[in-house]
Short mmCIF file of C-alpha atoms in Angstrom, two decimals:
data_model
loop_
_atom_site.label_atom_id
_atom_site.label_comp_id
_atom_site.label_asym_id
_atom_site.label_seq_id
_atom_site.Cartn_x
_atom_site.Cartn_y
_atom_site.Cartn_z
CA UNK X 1 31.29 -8.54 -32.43
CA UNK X 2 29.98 -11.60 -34.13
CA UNK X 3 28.94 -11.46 -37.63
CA UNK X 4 24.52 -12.03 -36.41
CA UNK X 5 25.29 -10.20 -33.19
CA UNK X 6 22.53 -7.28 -34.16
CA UNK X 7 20.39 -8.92 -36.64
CA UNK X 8 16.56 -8.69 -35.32
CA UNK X 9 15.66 -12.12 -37.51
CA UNK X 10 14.01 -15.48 -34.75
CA UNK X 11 15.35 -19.07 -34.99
CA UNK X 12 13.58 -21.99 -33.70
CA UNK X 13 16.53 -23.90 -31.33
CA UNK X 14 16.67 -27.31 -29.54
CA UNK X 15 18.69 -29.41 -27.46
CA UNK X 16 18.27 -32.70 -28.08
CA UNK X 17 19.23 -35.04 -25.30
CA UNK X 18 18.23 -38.70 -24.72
CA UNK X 19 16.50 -37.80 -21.38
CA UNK X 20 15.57 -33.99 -22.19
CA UNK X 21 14.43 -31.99 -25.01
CA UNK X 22 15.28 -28.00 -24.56
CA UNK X 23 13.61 -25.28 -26.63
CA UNK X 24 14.24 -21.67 -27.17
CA UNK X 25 14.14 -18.85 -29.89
CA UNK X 26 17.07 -16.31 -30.54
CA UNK X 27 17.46 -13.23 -32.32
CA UNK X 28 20.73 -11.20 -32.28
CA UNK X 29 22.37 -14.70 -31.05
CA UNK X 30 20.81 -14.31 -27.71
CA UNK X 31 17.61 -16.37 -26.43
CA UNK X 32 14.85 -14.05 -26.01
CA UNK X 33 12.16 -16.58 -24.34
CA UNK X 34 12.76 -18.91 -21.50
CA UNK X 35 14.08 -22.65 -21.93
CA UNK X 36 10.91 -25.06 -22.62
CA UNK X 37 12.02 -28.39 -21.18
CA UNK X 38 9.86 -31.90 -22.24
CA UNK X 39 11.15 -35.35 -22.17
CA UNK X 40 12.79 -36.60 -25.17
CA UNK X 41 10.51 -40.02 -25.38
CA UNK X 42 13.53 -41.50 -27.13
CA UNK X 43 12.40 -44.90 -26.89
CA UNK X 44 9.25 -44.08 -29.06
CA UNK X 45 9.34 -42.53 -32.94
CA UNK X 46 5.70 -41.90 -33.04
CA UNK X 47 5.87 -39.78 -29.02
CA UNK X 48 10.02 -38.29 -30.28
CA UNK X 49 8.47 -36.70 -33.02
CA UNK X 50 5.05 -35.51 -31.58
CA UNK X 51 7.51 -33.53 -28.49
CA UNK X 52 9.81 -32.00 -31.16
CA UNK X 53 6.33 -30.44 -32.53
CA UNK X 54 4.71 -29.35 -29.08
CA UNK X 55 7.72 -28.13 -28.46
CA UNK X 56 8.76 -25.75 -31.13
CA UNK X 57 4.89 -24.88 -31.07
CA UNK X 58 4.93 -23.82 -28.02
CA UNK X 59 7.93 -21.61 -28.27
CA UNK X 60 6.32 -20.37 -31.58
CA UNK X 61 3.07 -19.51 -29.42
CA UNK X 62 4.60 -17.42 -26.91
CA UNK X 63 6.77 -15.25 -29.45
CA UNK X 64 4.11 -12.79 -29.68
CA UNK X 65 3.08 -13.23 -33.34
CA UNK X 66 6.54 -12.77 -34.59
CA UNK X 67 6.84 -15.57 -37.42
CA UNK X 68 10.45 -17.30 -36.71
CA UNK X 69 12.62 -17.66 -40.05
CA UNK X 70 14.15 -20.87 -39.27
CA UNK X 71 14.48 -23.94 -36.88
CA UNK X 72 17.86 -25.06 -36.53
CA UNK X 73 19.95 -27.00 -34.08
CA UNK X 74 22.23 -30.03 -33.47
CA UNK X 75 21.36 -33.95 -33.35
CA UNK X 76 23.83 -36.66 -32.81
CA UNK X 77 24.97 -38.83 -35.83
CA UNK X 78 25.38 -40.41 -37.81
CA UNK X 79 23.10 -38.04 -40.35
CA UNK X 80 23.58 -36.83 -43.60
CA UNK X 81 22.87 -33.56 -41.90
CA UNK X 82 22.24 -31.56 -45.43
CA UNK X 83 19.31 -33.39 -46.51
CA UNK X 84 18.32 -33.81 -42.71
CA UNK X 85 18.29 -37.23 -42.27
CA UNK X 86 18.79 -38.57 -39.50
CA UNK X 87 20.74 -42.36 -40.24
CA UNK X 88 21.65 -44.75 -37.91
CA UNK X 89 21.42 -46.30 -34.46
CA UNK X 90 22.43 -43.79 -31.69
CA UNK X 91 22.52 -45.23 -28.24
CA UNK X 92 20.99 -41.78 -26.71
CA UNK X 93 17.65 -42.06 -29.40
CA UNK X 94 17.14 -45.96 -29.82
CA UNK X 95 13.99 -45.60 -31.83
CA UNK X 96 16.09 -43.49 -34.45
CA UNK X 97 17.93 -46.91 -35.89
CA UNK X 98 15.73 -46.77 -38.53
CA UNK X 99 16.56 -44.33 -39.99
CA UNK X 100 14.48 -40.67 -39.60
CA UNK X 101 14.08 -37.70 -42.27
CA UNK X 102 13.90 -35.38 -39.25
CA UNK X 103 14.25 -31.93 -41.30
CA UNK X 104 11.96 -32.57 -44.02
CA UNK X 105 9.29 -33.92 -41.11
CA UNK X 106 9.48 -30.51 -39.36
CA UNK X 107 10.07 -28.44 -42.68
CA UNK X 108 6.55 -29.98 -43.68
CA UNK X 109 4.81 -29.22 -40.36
CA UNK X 110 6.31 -25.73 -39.80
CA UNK X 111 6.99 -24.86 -43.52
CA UNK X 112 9.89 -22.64 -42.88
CA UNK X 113 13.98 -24.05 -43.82
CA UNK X 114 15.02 -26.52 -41.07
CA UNK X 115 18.97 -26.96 -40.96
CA UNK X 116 20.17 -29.44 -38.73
CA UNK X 117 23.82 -29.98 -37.56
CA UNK X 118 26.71 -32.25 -35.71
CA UNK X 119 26.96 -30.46 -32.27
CA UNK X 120 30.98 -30.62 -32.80
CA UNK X 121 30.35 -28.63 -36.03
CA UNK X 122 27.76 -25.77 -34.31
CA UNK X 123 30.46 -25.31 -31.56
CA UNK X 124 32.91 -24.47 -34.45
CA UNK X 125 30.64 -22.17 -36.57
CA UNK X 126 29.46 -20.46 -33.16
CA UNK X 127 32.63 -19.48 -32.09
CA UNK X 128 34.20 -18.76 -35.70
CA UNK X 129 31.33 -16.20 -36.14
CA UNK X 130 30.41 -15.37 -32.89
CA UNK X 131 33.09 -16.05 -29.90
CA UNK X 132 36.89 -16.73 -30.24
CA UNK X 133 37.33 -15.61 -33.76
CA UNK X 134 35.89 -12.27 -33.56
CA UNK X 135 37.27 -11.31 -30.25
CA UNK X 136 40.33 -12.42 -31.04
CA UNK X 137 40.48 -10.27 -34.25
CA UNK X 138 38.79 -7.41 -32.88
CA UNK X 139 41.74 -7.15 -30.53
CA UNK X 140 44.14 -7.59 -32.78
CA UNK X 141 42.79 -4.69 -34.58
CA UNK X 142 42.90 -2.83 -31.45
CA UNK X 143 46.21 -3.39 -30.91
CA UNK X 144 47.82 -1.93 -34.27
CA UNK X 145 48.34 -5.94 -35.44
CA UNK X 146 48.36 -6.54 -39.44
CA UNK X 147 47.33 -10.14 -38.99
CA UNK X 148 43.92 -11.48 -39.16
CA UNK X 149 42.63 -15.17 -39.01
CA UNK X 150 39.87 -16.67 -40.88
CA UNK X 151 40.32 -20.35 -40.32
CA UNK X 152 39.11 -21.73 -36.50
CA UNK X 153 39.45 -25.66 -35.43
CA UNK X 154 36.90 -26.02 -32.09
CA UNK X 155 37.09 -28.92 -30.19
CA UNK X 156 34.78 -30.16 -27.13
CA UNK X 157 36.43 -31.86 -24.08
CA UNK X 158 33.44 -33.69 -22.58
CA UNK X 159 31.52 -37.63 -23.09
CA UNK X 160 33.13 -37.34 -25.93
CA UNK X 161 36.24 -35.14 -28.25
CA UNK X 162 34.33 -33.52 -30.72
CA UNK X 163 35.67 -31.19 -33.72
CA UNK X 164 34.23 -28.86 -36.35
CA UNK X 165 36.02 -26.91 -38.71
CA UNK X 166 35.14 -23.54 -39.98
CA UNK X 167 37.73 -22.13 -43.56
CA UNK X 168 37.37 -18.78 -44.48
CA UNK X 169 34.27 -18.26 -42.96
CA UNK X 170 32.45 -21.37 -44.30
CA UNK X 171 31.60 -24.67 -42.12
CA UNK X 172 33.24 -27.75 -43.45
CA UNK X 173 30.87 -29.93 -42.94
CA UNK X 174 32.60 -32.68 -45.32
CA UNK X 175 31.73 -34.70 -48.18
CA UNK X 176 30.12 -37.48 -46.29
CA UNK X 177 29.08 -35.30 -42.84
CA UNK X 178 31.73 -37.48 -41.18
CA UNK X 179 34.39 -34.89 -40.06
CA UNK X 180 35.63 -36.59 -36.93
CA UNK X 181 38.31 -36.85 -34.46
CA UNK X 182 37.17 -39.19 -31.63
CA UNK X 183 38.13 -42.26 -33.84
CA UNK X 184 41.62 -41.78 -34.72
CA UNK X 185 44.36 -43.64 -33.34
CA UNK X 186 45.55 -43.16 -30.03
CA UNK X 187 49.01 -42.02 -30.03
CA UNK X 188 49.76 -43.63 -26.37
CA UNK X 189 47.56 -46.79 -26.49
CA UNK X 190 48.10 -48.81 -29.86
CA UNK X 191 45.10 -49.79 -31.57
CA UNK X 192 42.92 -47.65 -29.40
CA UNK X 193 40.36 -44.61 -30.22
CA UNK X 194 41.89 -41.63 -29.31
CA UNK X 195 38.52 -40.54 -27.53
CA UNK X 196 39.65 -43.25 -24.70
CA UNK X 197 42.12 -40.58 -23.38
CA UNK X 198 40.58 -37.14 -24.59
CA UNK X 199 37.25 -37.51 -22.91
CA UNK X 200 35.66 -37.34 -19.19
CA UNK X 201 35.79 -41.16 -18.75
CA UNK X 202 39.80 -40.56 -19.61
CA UNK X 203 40.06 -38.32 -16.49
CA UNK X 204 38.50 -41.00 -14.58
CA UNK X 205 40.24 -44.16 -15.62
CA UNK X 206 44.17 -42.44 -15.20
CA UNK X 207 43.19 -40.82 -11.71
CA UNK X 208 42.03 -44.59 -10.56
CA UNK X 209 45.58 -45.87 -12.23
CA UNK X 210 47.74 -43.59 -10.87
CA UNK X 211 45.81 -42.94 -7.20
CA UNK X 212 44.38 -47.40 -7.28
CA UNK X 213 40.97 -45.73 -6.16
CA UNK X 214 38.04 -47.65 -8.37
CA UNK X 215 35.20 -44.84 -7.35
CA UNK X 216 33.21 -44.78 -10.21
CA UNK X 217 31.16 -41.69 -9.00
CA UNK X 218 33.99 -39.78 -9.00
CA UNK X 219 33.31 -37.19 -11.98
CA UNK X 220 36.20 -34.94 -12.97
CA UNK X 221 34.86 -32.45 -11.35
CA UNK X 222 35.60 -33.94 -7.96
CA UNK X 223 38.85 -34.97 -9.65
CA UNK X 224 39.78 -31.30 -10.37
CA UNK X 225 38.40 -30.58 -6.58
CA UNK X 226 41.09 -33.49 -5.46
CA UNK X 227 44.00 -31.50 -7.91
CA UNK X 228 42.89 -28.36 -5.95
CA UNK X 229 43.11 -29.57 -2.59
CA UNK X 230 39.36 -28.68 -1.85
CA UNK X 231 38.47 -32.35 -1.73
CA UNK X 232 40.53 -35.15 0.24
CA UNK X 233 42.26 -37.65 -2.40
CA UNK X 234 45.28 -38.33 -4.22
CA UNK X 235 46.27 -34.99 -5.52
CA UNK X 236 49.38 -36.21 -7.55
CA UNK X 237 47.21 -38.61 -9.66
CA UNK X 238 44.43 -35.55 -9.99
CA UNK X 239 46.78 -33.40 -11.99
CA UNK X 240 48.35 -36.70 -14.02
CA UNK X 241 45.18 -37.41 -14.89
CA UNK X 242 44.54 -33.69 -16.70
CA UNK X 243 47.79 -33.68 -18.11
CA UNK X 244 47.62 -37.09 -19.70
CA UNK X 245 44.29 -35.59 -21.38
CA UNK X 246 46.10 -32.68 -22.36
CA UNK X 247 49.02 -34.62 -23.77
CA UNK X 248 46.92 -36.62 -26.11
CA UNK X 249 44.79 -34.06 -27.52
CA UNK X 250 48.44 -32.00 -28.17
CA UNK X 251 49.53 -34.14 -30.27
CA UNK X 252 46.07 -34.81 -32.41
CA UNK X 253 46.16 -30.87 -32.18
CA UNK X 254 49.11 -30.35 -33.68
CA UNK X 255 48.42 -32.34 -36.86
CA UNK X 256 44.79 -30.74 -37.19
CA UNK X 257 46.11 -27.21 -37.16
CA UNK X 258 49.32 -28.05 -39.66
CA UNK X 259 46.74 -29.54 -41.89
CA UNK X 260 43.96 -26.82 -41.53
CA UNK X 261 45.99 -23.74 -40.55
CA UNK X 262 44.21 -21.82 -38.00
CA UNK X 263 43.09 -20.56 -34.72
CA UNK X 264 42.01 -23.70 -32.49
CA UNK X 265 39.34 -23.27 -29.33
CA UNK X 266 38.93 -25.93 -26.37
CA UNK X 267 35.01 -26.18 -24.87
CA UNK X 268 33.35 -28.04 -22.99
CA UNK X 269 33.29 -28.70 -19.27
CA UNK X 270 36.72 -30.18 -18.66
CA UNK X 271 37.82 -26.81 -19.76
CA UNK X 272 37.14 -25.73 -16.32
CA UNK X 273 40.53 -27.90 -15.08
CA UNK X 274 42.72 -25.91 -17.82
CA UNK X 275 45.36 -25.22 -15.68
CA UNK X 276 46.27 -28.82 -15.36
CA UNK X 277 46.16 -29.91 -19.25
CA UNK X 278 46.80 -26.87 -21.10
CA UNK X 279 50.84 -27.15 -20.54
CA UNK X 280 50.98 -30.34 -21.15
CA UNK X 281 48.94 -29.51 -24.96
CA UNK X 282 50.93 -26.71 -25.66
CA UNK X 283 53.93 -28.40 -24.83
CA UNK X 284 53.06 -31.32 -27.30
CA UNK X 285 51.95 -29.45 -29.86
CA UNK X 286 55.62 -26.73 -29.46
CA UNK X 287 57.43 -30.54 -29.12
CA UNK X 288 59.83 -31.27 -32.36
CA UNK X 289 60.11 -34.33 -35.18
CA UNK X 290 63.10 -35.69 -37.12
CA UNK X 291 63.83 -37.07 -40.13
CA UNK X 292 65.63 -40.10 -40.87
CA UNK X 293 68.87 -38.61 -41.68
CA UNK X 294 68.94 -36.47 -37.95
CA UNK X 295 67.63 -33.21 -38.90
CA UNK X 296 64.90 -31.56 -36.29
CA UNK X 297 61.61 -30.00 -37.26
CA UNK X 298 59.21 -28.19 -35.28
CA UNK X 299 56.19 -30.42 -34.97
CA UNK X 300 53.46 -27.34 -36.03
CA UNK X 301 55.79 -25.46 -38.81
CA UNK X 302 53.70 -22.08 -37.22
CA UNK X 303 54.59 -20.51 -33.44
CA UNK X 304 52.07 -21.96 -31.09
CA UNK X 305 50.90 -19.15 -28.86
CA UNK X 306 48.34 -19.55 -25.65
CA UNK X 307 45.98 -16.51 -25.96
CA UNK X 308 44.77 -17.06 -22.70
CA UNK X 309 47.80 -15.79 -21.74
CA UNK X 310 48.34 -11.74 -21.45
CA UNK X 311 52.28 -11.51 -22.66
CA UNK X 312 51.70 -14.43 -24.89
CA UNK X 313 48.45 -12.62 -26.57
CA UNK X 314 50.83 -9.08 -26.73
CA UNK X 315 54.06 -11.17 -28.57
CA UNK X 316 50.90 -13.08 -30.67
CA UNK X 317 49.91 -9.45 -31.92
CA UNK X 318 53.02 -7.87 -32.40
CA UNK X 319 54.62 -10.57 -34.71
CA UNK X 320 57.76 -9.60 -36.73
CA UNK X 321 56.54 -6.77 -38.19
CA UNK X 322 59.62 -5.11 -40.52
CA UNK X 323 59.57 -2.96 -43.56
CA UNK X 324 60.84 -4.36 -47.06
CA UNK X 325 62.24 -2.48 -49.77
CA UNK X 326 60.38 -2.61 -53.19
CA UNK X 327 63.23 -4.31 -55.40
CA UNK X 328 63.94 -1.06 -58.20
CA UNK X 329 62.50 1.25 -56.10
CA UNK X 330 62.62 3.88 -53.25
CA UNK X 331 59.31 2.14 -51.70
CA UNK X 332 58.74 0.11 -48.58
CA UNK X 333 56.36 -2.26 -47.44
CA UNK X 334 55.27 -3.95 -44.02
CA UNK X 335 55.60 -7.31 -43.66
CA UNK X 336 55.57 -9.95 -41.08
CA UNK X 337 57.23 -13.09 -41.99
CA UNK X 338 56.24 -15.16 -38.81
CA UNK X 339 53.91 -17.77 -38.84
CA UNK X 340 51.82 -18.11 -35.84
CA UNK X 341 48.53 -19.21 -34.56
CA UNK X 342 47.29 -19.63 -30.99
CA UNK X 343 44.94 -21.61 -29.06
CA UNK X 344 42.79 -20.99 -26.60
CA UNK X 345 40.45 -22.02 -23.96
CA UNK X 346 36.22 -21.14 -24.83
CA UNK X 347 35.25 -17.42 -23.71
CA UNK X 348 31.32 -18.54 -24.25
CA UNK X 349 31.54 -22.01 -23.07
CA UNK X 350 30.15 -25.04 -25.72
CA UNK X 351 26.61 -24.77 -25.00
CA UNK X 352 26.54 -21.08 -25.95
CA UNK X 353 29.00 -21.83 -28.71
CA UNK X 354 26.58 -24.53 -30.01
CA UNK X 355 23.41 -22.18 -30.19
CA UNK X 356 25.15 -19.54 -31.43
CA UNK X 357 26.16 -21.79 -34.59
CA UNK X 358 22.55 -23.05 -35.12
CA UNK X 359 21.28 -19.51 -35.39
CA UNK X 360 24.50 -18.08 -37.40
CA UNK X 361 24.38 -21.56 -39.97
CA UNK X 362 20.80 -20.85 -40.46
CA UNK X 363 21.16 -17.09 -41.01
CA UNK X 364 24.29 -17.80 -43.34
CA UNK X 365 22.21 -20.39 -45.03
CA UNK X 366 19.36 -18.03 -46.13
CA UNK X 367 21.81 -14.93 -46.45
CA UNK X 368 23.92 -16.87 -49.05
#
């Protein structure tokens, strides 16, 4: 059960797209009004800012009297999301190049804490405090297991490969509010982003390599459709195309989670095509290194189990589990020597995952 599951406390939330703005209030990390869609006016400051306030007014107005504790929610970057600034030119808000102290704007007009967030980061929080983490743990418990994980990595397969990373229960938002993944080099394409082959418009650009179709309204979607054999196309260049994905982000995985150390969880709506790129990840990120004088290394020192998987979830839980002998006396203790995390595919999906973080990081925010 997540950490806010029960709590009866109401958070302002928004979606902030370039075309649509979408509104809501949740308590208990649920939404407890329906959506309140306006256009975003992204072209315009002065007409941007004026929706963001009929909109959280209007949610405000139909809650019944019940004053809301917080507004919080995720905005595309660059931001130095702690002071709520908003800092740099984003293609989806033009008029934002400015530069736009979003948070203190709204804290002034609504005069309650406004905490605003990287979406990668929310997807993270959500599911370390109420998805994957919890659910995983919760069955673990269930099971009779001794271990317990604390750490999560999320990552969103979608426009773009987001990340957020949650330690011990606490969002790393970084230094600089710059924890990223999409710009790191591409292990198959030198000199390349590694968001070129870890992102929707990677699914499209192998499947026309490999199948020499150029349909750009193709969406992976109808690629997965074409892997399925529900839609007429080149099926063998459908499935290349996941696994390539899958293949990339493996191997960026892999040196994530040795760095960080814990659970990792795949959203966003490529997700739905898992079948086709989780073995190649998993694969990648169970694949070995070696050192200059021969000698072969694991490339993730840990055991890389798929928790989506039933008998991979059971031999996750059960471990090594053996008794040791207190040295000088008669004493034992349990211990499990192996090292082992698991990934797994989004039980909430990133949308969910997202709210759920903006009402959790507020909540945490006040609570702490």
């Amino acid at each position: 059960m997540g950490k806010y599951k029960n709590d009866k406390r109401v958070v302002l939330t928004l979606d902030a797209g370039g075309t649509n703005m979408v509104f809501g209030a949740m308590r208990g990390e649920e939404f407890i009004i329906d959506p309140i869609s306006l256009p975003s006016n992204a072209n315009d400051l002065d007409l941007c800012l004026e929706t963001m306030v009929t909109g959280f007014r209007t949610v405000i107005n139909q809650l019944g009297g019940e004053k809301p504790l917080a507004i919080s929610f995720a905005f595309p970057g660059p931001a130095d999301y702690e002071a709520g600034i908003i800092d740099g030119f984003l293609t989806n808000f033009p008029s934002f190049r400015d530069g736009v102290a979003l948070g203190p704007y709204l804290h002034d007009i609504f005069g309650i804490p406004v905490f605003i967030n990287n979406d990668g980061d929310l997807y993270a929080f959500g599911e370390a405090l109420g998805g994957a983490l919890p659910e995983v743990n919760e069955k673990l418990e269930a099971m009779g297991s001794l271990k317990r994980y604390r750490n999560l990595i999320g990552y969103t397969f979608g426009t773009g490969f987001g990340i957020g990373c949650v330690i011990n229960g606490k969002l790393n938002r970084g230094d600089n509010c710059c924890v990223e993944t999409f710009c790191l080099p591409n292990p198959n394409i030198d000199g390349v982003i590694v968001e070129d082959s870890v992102a929707i418009r990677a699914v499209k650009r192998v499947y026309a390599e490999r199948s020499g179709v150029q349909d750009p309204l193709l969406t992976p979607k109808d690629i997965f459709e074409i892997a399925e054999l529900r839609r007429e196309g080149n099926e063998t260049a459908a499935r290349a195309a996941f696994e390539e994905m899958g293949r990339v982000a493996g191997k960026l995985m892999a040196m994530a989670v040795q760095l960080m150390d814990g659970l990792v969880v795949i959203g966003g709506g490529i997700t739905a095509a898992g079948k086709y790129f989780m073995p190649a990840l998993l694969e990648e990120m169970r694949g070995t290194v070696r050192t200059l004088s021969g000698d072969t290394l694991q490339r993730v020192q840990m055991k890389v189990y798929n928790l989506d998987d039933e008998a991979e979830f059971n031999a996750f839980a059960k471990g090594l589990v053996r008794e040791i002998q207190v040295y000088g006396s008669s004493r034992t203790i349990s211990y499990d020597p192996q090292k082992r995390i698991g990934v797994m595919l989004s039980r909430i999906g990133a949308s969910k995952a997202i709210s759920v973080g903006a009402y959790d990081f507020a909540l945490s925010e006040i609570d702490g």
